[in-house]
PDB file of C-alpha atoms in Angstrom:
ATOM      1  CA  UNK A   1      99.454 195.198-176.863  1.00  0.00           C
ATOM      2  CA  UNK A   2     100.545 196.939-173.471  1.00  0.00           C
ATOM      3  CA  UNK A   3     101.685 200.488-175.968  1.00  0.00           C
ATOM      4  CA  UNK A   4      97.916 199.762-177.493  1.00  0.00           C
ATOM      5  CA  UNK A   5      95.967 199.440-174.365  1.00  0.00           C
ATOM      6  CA  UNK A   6      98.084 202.535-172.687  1.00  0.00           C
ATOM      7  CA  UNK A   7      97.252 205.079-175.509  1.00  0.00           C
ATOM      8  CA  UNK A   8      93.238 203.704-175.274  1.00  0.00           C
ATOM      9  CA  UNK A   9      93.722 204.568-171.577  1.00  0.00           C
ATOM     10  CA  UNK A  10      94.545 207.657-172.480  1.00  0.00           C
ATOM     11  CA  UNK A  11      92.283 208.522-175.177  1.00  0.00           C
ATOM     12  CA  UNK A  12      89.689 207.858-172.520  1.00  0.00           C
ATOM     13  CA  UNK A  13      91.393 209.525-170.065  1.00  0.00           C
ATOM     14  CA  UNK A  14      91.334 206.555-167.363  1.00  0.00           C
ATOM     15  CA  UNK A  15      94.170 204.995-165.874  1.00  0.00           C
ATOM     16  CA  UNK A  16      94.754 201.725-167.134  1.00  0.00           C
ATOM     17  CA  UNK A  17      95.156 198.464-164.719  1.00  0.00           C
ATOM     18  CA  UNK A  18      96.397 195.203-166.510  1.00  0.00           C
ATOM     19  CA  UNK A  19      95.530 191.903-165.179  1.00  0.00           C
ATOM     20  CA  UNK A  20      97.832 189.332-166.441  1.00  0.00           C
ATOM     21  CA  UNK A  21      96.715 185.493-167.475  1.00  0.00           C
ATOM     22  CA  UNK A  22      97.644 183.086-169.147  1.00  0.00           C
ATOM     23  CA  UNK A  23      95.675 180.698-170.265  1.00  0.00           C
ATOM     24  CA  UNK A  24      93.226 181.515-173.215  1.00  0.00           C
ATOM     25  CA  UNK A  25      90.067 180.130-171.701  1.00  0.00           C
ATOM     26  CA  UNK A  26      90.388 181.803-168.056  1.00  0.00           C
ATOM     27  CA  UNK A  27      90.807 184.945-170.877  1.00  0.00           C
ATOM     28  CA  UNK A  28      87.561 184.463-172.131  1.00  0.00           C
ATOM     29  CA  UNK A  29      86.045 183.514-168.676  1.00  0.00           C
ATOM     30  CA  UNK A  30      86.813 187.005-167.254  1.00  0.00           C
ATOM     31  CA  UNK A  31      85.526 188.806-170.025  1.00  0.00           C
ATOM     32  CA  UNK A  32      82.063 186.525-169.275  1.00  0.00           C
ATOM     33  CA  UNK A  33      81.881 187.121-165.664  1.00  0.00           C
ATOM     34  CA  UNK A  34      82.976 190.807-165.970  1.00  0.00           C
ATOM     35  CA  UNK A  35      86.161 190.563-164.709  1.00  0.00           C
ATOM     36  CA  UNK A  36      88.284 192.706-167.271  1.00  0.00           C
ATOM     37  CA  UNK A  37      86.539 195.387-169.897  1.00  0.00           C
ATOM     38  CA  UNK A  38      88.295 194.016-172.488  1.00  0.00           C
ATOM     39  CA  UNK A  39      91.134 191.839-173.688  1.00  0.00           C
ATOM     40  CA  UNK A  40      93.851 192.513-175.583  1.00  0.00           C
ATOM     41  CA  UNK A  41      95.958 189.353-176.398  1.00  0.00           C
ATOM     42  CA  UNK A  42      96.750 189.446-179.949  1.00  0.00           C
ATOM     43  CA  UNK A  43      93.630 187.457-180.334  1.00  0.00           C
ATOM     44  CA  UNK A  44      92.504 186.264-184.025  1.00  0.00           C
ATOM     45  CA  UNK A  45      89.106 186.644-184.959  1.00  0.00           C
ATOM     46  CA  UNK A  46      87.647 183.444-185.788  1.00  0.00           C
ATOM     47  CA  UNK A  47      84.331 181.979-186.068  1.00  0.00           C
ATOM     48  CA  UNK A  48      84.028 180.156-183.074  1.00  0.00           C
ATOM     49  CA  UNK A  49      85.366 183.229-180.857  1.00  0.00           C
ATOM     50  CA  UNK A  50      82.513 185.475-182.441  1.00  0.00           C
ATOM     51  CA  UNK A  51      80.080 183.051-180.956  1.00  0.00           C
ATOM     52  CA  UNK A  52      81.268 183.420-177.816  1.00  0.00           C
ATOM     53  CA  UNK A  53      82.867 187.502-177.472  1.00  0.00           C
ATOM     54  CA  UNK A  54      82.475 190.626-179.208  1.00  0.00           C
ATOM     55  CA  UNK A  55      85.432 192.136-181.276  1.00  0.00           C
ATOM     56  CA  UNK A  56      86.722 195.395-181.606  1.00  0.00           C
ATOM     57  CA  UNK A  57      87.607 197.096-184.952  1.00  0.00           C
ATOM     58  CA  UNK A  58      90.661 194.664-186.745  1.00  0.00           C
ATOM     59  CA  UNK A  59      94.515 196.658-185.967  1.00  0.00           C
ATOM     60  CA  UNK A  60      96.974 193.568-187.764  1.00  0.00           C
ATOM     61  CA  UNK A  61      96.820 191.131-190.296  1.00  0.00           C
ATOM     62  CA  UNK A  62      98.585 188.229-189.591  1.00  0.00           C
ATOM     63  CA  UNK A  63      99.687 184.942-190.750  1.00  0.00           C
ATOM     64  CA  UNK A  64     100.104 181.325-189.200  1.00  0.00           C
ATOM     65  CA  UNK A  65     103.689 179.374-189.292  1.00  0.00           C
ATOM     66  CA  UNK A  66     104.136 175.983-188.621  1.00  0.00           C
ATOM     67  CA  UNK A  67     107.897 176.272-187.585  1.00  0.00           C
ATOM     68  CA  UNK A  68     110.549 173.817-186.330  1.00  0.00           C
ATOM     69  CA  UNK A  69     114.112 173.724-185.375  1.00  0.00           C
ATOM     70  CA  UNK A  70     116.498 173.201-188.516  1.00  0.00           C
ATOM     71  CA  UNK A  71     119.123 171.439-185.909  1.00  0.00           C
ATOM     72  CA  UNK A  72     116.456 169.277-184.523  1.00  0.00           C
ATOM     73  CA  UNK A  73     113.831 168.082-186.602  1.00  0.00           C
ATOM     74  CA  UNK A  74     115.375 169.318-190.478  1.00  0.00           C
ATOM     75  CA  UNK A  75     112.432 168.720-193.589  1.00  0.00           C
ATOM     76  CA  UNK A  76     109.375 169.281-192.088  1.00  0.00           C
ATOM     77  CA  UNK A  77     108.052 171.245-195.125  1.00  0.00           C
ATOM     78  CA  UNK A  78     104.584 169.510-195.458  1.00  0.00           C
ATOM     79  CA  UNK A  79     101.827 168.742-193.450  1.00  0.00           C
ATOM     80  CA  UNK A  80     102.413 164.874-194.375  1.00  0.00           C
ATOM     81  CA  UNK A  81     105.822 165.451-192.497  1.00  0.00           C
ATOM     82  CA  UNK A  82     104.297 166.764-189.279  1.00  0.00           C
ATOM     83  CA  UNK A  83     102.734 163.124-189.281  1.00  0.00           C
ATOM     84  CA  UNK A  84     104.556 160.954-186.303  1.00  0.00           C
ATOM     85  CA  UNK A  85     105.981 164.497-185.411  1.00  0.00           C
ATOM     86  CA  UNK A  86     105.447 166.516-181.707  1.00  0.00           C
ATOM     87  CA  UNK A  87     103.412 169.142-181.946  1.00  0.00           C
ATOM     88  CA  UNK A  88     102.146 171.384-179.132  1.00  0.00           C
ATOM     89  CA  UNK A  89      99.996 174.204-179.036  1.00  0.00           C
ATOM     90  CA  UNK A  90      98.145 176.571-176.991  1.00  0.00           C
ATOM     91  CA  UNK A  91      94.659 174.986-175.870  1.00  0.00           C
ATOM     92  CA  UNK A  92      91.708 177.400-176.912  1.00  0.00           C
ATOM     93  CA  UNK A  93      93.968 179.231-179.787  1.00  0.00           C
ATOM     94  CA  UNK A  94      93.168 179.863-183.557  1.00  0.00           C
ATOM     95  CA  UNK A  95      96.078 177.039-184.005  1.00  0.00           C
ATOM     96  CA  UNK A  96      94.030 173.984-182.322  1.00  0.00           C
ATOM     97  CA  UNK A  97      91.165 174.903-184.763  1.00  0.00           C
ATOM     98  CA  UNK A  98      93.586 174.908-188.080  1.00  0.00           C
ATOM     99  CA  UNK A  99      95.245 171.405-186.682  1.00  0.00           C
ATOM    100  CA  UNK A 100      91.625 170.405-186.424  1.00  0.00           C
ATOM    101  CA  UNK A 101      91.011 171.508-189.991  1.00  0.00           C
ATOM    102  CA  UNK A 102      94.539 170.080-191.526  1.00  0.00           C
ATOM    103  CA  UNK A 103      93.627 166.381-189.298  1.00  0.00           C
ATOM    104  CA  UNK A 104      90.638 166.511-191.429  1.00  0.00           C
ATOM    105  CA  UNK A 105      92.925 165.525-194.244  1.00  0.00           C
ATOM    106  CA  UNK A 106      95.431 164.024-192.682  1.00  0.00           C
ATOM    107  CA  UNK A 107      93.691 161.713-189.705  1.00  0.00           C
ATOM    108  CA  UNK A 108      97.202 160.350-188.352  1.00  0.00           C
ATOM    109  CA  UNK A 109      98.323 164.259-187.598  1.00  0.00           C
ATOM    110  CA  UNK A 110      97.894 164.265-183.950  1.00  0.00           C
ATOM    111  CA  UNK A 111      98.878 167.143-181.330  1.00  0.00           C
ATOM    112  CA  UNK A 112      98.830 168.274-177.878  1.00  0.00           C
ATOM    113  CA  UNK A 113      97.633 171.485-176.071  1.00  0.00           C
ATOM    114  CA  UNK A 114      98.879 173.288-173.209  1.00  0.00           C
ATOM    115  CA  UNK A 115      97.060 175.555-171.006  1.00  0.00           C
ATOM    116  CA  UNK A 116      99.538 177.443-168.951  1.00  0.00           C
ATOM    117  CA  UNK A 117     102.230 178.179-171.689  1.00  0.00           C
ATOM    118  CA  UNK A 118     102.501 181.058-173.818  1.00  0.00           C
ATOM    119  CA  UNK A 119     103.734 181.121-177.357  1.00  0.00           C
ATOM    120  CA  UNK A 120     107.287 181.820-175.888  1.00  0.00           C
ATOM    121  CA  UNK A 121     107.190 179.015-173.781  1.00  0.00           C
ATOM    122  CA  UNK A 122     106.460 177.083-177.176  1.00  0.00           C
ATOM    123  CA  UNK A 123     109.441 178.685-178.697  1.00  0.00           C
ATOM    124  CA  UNK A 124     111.876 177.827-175.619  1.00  0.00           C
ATOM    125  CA  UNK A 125     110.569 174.166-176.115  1.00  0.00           C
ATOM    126  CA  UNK A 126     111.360 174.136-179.457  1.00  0.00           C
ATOM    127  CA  UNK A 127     114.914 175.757-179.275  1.00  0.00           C
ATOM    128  CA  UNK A 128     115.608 173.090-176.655  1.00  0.00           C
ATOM    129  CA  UNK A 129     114.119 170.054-178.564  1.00  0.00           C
ATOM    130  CA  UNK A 130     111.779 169.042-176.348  1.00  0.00           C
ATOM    131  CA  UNK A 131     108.800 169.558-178.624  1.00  0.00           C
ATOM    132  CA  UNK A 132     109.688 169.207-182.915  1.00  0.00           C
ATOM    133  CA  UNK A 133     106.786 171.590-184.054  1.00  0.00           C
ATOM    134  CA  UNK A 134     104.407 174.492-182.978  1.00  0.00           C
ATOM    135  CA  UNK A 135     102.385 176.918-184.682  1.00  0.00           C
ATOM    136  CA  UNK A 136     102.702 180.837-183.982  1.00  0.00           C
ATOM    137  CA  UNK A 137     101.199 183.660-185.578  1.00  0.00           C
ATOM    138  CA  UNK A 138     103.608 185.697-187.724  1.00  0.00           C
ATOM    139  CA  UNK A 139     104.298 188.910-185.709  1.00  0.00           C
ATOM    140  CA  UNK A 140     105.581 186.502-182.915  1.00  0.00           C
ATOM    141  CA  UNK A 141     107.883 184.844-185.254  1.00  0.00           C
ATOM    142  CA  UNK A 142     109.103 187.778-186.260  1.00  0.00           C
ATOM    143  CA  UNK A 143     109.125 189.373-182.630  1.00  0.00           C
ATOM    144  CA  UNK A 144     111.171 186.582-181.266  1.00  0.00           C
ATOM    145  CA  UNK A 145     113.506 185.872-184.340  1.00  0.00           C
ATOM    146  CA  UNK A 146     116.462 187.191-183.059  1.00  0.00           C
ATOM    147  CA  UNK A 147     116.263 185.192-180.321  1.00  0.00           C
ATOM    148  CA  UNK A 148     115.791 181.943-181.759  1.00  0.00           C
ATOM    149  CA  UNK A 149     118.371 181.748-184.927  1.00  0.00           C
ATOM    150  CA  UNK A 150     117.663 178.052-185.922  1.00  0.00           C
ATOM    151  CA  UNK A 151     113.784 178.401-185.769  1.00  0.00           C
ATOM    152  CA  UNK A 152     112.753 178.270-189.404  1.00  0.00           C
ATOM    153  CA  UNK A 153     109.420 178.177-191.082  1.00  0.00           C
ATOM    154  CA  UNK A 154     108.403 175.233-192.398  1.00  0.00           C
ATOM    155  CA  UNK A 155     104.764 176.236-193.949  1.00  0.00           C
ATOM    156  CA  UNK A 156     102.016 178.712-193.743  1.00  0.00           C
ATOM    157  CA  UNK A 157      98.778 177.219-191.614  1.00  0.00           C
ATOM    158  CA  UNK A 158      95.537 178.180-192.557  1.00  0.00           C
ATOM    159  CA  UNK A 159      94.697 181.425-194.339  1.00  0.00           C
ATOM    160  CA  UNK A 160      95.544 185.175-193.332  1.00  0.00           C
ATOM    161  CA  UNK A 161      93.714 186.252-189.705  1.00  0.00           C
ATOM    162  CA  UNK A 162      93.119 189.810-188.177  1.00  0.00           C
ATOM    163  CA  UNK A 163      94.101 190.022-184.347  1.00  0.00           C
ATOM    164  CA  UNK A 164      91.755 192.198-182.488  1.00  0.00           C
ATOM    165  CA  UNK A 165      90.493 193.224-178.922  1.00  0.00           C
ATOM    166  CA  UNK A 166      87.925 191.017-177.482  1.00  0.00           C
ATOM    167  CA  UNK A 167      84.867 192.639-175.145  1.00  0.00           C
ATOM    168  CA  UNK A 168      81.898 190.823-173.647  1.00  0.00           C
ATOM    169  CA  UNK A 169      78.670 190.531-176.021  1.00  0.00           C
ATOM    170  CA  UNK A 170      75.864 192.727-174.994  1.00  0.00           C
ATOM    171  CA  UNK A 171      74.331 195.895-175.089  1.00  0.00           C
ATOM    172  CA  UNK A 172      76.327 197.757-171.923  1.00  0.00           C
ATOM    173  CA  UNK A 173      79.659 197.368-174.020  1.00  0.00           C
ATOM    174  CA  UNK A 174      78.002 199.604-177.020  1.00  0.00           C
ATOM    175  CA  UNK A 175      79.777 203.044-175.792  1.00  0.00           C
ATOM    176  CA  UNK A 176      83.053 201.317-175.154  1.00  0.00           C
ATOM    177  CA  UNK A 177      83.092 199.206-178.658  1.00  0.00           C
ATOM    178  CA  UNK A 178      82.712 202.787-180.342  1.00  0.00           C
ATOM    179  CA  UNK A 179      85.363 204.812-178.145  1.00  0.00           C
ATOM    180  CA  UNK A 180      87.914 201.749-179.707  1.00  0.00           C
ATOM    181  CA  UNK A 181      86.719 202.449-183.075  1.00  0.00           C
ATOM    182  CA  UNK A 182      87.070 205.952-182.701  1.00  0.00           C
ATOM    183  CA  UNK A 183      90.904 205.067-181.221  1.00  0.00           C
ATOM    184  CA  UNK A 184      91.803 202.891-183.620  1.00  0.00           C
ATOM    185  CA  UNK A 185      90.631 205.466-187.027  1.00  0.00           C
ATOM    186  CA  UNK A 186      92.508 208.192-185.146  1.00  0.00           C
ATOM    187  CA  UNK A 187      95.384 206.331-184.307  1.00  0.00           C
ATOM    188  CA  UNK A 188      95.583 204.870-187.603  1.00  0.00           C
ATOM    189  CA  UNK A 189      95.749 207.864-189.110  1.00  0.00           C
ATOM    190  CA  UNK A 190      98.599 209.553-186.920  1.00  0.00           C
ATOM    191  CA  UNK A 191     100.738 206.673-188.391  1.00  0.00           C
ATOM    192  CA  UNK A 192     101.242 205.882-184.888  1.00  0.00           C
ATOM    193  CA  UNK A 193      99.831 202.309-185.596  1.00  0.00           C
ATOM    194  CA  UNK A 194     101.969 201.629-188.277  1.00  0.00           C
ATOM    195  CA  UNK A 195     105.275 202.851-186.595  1.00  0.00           C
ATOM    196  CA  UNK A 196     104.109 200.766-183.533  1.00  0.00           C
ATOM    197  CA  UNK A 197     103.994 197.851-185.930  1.00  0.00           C
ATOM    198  CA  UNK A 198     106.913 198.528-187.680  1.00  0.00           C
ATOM    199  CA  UNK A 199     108.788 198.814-184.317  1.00  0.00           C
ATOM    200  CA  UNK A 200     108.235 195.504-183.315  1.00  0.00           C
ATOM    201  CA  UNK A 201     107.080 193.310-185.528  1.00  0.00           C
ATOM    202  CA  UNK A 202     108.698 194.367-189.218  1.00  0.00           C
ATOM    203  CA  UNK A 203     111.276 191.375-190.593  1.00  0.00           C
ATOM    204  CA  UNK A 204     114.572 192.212-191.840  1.00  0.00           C
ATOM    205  CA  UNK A 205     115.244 191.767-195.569  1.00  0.00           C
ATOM    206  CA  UNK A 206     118.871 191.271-194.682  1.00  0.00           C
ATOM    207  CA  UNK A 207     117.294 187.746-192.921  1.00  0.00           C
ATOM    208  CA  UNK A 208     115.910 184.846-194.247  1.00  0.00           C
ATOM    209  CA  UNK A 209     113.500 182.430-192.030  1.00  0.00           C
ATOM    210  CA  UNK A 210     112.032 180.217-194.300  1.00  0.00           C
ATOM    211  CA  UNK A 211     112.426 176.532-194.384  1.00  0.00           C
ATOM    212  CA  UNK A 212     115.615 175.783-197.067  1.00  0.00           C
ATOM    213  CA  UNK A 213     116.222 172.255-194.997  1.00  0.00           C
TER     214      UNK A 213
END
């Protein structure tokens, strides 16, 4: 996000200045009460977000993993097994909203939400056993899977999502909503997106991550 928001700095020629939270919803707030232009957080766009913020254009598809640790919790390769299980999430994310959707169907899955952890913090948690599930989106996974050896997938969540950069709604944000669209063609088409992606986010075929118990 930070190589992202530096080349849109530049493309407008503007220095950029980064204000660092953590918590989803004081994410959102600042956008509200005009206290950032714009965020970029690897949000999803989802239905409930689009009620509340304004997206710019769509730069990754990802997916959402349920993932455990194979030495702590082996077998959880169904939602039925998450049942009884503890699961912890970031409050305000796409991931409450999918456990919300999957407890629809399974009214015994129960979880809890944190506000000041990021999806690291989940993954240190779940290296060190203190938590036996979380859900992350699939270029954190594969960000972080070097790092975490015995983190294993146990399921896709939910269907594909496209991260994007959030603005305030309303009319003042017009000229800045189509300076990122005309970022995001060009840098598209440089490649420079792709090699960004590729860079960080691309899983080895020489590793395997998903659940084999």
């Amino acid at each position: 996000e930070y190589h992202l928001a530096k080349a849109f700095a530049q493309h407008l020629g503007v220095e950029l200045e980064v204000i660092t939270m953590v918590g989803l919803d004081d994410i959102f707030t600042a956008l509200e009460n005009d206290r950032a232009d714009f965020a970029a957080a690897g949000l999803s766009i989802t239905e409930g977000r689009k009620n509340r913020l304004t997206f710019g254009p769509p730069y990754m598809t990802v997916e959402q993993f349920i993932i455990y640790n194979r030495d702590q919790t082996p077998g959880l390769s169904t939602v039925k097994a998450l049942i009884d299980k503890r699961i912890r999430v970031i409050a305000d994310s796409s991931h409450v909203e999918i456990l919300e959707q999957l407890q629809k169907i399974h009214p015994q899955l129960t979880w809890s939400e944190s506000r000041d952890l990021e999806a690291i913090d989940l993954l240190e948690q779940l290296r060190n056993g203190d938590i036996d599930a979380t859900i992350v989106d699939s270029n954190v996974f594969h960000a972080n899977r070097a790092f975490y050896p015995t983190i294993r997938i146990a399921l896709n969540a939910g269907d594909a999502s496209q991260l994007a950069w959030a603005l305030r709604p309303g009319d003042d944000n017009a000229a800045l909503l189509e300076e990122m669209s005309v970022f995001f063609t060009e840098f598209k088409a440089k490649g420079r997106l792709a090699r960004l992606i590729d860079r960080f986010f691309t899983l080895s075929e020489q590793q395997t991550f998903v659940s084999n118990h």
